[in-house]
Coordinates of C-alpha atoms and ligand atoms in Angstrom, one line a residue:
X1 CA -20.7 10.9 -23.1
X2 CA -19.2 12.4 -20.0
X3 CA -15.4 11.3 -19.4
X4 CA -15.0 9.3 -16.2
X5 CA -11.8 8.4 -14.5
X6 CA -11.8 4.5 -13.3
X7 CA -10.3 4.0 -10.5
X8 CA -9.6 0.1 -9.0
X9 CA -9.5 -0.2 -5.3
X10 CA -9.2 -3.3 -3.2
X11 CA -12.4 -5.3 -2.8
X12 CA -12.2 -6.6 0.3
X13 CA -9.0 -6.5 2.9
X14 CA -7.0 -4.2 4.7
X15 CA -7.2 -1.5 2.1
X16 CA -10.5 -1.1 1.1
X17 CA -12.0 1.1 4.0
X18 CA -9.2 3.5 3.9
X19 CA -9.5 3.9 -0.2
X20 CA -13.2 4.7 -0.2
X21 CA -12.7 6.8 3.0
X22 CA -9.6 9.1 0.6
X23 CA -12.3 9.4 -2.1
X24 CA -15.1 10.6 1.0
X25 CA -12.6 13.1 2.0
X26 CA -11.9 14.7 -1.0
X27 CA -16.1 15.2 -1.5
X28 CA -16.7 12.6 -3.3
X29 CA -19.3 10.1 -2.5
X30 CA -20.6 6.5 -4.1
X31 CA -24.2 5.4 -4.6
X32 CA -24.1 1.6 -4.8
X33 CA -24.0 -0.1 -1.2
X34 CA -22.0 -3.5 -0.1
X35 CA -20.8 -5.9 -2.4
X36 CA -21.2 -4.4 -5.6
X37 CA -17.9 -4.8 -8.1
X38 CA -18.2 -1.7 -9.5
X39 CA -19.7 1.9 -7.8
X40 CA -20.8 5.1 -9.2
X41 CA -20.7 8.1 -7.8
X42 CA -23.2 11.8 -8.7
X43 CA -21.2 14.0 -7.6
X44 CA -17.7 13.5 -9.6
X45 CA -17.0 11.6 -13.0
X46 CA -16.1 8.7 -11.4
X47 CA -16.1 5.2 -11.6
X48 CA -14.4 2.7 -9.2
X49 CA -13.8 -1.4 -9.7
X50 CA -13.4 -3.1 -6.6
X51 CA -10.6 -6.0 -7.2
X52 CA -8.4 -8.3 -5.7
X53 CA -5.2 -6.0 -5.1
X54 CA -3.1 -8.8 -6.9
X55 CA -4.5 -7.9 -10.2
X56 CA -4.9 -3.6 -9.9
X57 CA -1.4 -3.4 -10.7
X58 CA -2.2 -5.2 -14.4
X59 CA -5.4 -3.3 -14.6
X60 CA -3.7 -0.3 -14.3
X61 CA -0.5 -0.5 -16.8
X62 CA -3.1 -2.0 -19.1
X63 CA -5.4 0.9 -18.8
X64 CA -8.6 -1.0 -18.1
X65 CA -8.1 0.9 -15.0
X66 CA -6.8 4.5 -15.2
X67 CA -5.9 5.0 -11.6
X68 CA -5.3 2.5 -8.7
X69 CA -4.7 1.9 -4.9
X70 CA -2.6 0.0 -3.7
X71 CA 0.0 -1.3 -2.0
X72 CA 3.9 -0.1 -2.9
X73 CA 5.0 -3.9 -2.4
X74 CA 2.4 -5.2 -4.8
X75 CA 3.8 -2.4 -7.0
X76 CA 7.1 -3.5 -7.0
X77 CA 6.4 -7.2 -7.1
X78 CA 4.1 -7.0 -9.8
X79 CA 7.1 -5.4 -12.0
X80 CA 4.0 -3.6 -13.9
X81 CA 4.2 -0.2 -16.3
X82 CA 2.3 1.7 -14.0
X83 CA 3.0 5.8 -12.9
X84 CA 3.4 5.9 -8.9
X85 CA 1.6 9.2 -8.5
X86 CA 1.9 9.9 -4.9
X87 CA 2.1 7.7 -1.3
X88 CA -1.5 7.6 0.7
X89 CA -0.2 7.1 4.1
X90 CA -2.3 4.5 5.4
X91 CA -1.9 0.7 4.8
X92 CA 2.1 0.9 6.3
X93 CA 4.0 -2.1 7.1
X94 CA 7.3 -3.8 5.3
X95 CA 8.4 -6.8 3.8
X96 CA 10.8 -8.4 6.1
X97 CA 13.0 -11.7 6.0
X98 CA 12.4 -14.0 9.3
X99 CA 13.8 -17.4 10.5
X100 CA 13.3 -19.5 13.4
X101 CA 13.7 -17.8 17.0
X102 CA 16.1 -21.3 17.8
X103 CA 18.2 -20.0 14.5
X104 CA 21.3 -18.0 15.8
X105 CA 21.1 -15.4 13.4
X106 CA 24.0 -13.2 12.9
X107 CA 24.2 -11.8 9.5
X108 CA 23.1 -12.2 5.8
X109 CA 25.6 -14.9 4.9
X110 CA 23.6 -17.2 7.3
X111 CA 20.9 -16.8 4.8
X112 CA 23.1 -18.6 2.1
X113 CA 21.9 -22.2 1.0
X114 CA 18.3 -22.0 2.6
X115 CA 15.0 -22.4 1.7
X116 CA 12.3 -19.4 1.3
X117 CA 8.9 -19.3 1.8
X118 CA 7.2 -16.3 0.4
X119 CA 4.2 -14.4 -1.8
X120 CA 7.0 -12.0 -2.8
X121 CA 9.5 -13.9 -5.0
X122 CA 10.3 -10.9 -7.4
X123 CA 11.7 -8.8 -4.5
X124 CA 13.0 -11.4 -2.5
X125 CA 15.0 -13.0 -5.3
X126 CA 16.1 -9.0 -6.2
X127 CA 17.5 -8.8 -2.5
X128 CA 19.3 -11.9 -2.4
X129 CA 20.9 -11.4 -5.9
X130 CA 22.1 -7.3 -5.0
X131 CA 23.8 -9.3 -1.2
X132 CA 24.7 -12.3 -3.2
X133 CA 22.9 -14.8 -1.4
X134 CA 22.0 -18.5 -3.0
X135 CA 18.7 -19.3 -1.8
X136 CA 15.8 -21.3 -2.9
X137 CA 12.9 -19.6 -3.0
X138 CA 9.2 -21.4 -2.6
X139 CA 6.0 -19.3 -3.8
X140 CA 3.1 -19.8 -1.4
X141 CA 0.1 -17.9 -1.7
X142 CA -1.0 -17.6 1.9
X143 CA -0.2 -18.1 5.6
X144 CA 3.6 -18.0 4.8
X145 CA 4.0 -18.1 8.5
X146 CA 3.8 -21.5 9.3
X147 CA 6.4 -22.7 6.0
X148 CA 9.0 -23.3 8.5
X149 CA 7.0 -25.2 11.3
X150 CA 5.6 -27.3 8.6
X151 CA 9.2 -28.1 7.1
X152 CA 8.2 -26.2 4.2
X153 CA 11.3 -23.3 4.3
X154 CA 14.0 -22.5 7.2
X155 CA 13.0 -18.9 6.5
X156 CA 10.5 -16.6 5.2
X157 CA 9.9 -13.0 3.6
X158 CA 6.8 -11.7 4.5
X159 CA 4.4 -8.6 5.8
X160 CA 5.1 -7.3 9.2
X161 CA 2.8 -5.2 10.9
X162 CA 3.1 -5.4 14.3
X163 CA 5.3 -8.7 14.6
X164 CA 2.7 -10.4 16.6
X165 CA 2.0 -13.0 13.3
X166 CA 5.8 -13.4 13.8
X167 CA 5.4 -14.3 17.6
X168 CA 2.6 -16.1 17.3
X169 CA 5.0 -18.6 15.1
X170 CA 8.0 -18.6 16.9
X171 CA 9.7 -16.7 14.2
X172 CA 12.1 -13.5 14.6
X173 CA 12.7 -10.9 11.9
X174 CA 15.8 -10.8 11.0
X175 CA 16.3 -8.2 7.6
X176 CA 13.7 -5.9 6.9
X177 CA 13.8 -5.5 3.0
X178 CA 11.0 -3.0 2.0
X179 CA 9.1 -0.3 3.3
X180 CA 5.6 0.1 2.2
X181 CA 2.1 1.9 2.0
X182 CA -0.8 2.5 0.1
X183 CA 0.3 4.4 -3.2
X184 CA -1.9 5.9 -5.9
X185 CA -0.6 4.5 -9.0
X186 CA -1.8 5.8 -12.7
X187 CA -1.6 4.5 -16.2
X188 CA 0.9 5.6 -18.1
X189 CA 0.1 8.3 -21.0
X190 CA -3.3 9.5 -19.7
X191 CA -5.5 11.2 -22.0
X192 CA -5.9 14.9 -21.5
X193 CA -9.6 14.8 -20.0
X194 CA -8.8 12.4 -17.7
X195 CA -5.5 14.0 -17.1
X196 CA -8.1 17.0 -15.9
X197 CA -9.6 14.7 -13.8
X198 CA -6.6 13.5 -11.8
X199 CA -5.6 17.0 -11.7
X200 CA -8.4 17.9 -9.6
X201 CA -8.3 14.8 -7.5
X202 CA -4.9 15.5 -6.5
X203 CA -5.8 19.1 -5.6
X204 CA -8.9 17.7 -3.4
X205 CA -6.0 15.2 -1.5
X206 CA -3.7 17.9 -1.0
X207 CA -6.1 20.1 0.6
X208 CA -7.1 17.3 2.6
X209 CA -3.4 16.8 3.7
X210 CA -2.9 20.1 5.0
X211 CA -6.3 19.5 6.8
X212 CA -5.0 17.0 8.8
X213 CA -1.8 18.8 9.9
X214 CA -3.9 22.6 11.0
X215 CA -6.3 22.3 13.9
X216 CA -8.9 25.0 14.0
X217 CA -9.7 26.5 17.1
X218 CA -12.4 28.6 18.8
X219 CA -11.8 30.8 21.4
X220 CA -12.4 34.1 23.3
X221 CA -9.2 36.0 23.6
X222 CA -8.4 39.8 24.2
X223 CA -7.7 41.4 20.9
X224 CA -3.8 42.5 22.0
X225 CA -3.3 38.7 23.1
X226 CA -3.8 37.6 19.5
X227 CA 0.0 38.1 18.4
X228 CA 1.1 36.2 21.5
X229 CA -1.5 33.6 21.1
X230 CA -0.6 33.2 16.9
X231 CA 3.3 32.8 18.3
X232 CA 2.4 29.8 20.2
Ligands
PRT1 O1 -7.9 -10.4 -1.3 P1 -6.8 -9.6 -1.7 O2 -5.8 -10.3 -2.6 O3 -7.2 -8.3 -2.3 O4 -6.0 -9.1 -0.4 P2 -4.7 -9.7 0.4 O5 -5.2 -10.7 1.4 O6 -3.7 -10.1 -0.6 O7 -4.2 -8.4 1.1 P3 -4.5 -7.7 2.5 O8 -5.9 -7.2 2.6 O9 -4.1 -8.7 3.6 O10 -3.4 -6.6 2.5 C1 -3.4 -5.5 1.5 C2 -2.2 -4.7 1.7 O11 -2.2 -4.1 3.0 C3 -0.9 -5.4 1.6 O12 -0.5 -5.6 0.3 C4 0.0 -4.4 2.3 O13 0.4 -3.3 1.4 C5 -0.9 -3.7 3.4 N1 -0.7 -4.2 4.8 C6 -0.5 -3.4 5.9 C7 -0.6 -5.5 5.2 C8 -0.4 -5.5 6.6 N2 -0.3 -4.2 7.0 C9 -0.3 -6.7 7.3 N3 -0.1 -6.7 8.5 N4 -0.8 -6.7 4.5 C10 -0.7 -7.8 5.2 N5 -0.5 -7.9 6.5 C11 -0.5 -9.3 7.1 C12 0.8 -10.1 6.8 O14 0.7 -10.8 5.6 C13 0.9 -11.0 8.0 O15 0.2 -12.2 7.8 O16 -0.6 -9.3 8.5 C14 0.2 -10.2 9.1 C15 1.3 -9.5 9.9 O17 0.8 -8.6 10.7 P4 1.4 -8.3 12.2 O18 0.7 -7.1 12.7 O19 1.0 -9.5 13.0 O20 2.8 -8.1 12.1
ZN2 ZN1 -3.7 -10.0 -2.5

C-alpha cells in the first residue's frame, strides 16, 4: 500500500481555512467537501484529520498524526513531544496578561496575590514562577474575558488579536507573555518514506514563500533600459 503522510488540521476555527489554503498552494488538492473528519486527496499521498486544535498536539507526539498545524501557544501549553518544524505565518496573535482598566497597574509585583483566569495555566503558571509572582490561577475553558466582571479573577491571560475583546470588557493588557502563530509541528522519529514525504512538502512551502516575496511583471521596455529597469 502506498505510504501517506497524515496530517491533523483544525476542524473548524480560525485556523482551518488558512491550513487547507498552505496545502492548495503547494498543489495539492482534497476531494471530500464540508464537514468530513478526515479528506483525501489524488494528487499527493496524503491524508488530513480535521480536529479540535486542543488535541493535534497529542495526536501528533503520539504519532496517530505524523504532522500537525497549529498554534505555537497550544504547542507550548500542551507541553507535548512533538518536532516544531517551521512557523506558517498566519494565525498571529500573543498570549497577554490583562486586569481591570480601574486597576492602577504599574508593574509585575502588582500581580502578586491575585486571582487568574485563563485556558493557559502551563504558561501562565511558567511566567509567574521565572518573575516570582504568587498567584492563583483558575482554568476556564472559554470567554475568559468576562472572569473579572463576573468576580471570577482580578486578572486574566488570554489571546489578543486586535484588543478589541479586551475593550469590549473594560480590561487593559498589561504584560504580553508569548508571541504566537500557526507552526507546522511533526512527530518525532519519522519513518524514512514519510520523512520523503515531508521533504517534499517543505520544498513545495518554500517555493511558495519566495512566491509571495517576487512580483512578476509584464512590460514593454527598450532593450538598453533593461539594466536600469533590473536596478530598480
Ligand atoms: O474548536 P477548537 O478548540 O479547535 O478552536 P478554539 O476555539 O480553541 O481556537 P480558535 O479557532 O479560536 O483559535 C485557534 C488559534 O488561532 C489559537 O490557538 C491561536 O493560535 C490563533 N489565534 C489568532 C487566535 C486569535 N488570533 C484570537 N484573536 N485565537 C483566539 N483569538 C480570540 C481570543 O481568545 C479572544 O477571545 O480572539 C479574541 C481576541 O481577539 P481580539 O482581536 O479582539 O484581540
Ligand atoms: Zn481549542
Amino acid at each position: 500500500m502506498e505510504t501517506k503522510i497524515k496530517v491533523a488540521i483544525q476542524k473548524s476555527g480560525r485556523l482551518s481555512e488558512k491550513s487547507i489554503e498552505l496545502l492548495n498552494e503547494c498543489g495539492i488538492t482534497f476531494d471530500s467537501g464540508k464537514g468530513a473528519l478526515k479528506m483525501q486527496s489524488s494528487n499527493f499521498p496524503i491524508e488530513l484529520l480535521l480536529l479540535r486544535d486542543d488535541d493535534i498536539p497529542e495526536y501528533v507526539s503520539t504519532g496517530v498524526a505524523d504532522l500537525g498545524v497549529v498554534g505555537q501557544n497550544v504547542v507550548t501549553e500542551k507541553d507535548k513531544e512533538v518536532v516544531e518544524v517551521r512557523q506558517l505565518g498566519f494565525g498571529k496573535c500573543r498570549l497577554s496578561l490583562a486586569v481591570s482598566n480601574k486597576f492602577d497597574y504599574k508593574s509585575v509585583r502588582d500581580l502578586d496575590g491575585l486571582q487568574f483566569a485563563t485556558s493557559y495555566p502551563v504558561i501562565l503558571g511558567r511566567f509567574l514562577d521565572r518573575e516570582g509572582i504568587k498567584a492563583t490561577i483558575h482554568k476556564i475553558n472559554g470567554s475568559v474575558e468576562i472572569a473579572p466582571s463576573i468576580g471570577l479573577a482580578d486578572a486574566i491571560c488570554d489571546i489578543v488579536s486586535t484588543g478589541s475583546t479586551l475593550m469590549t470588557n473594560g480590561l487593559k493588557e498589561v504584560e504580553p507573555i508569548m508571541r504566537s502563530q500557526a507552526v507546522l509541528i511533526a512527530t518525532p522519529n519519522l519513518a524514512d518514506e514519510k520523512q520523503a514525504l515531508l521533504d517534499k512538502l517543505i520544498f513545495r512551502m518554500n517555493a511558495v514563500q519566495m512566491g509571495k516575496k517576487s512580483k512578476y511583471i509584464l512590460l514593454n521596455a527598450p532593450n538598453d533600459k533593461v539594466e536600469r529597469i533590473c536596478e530598480i
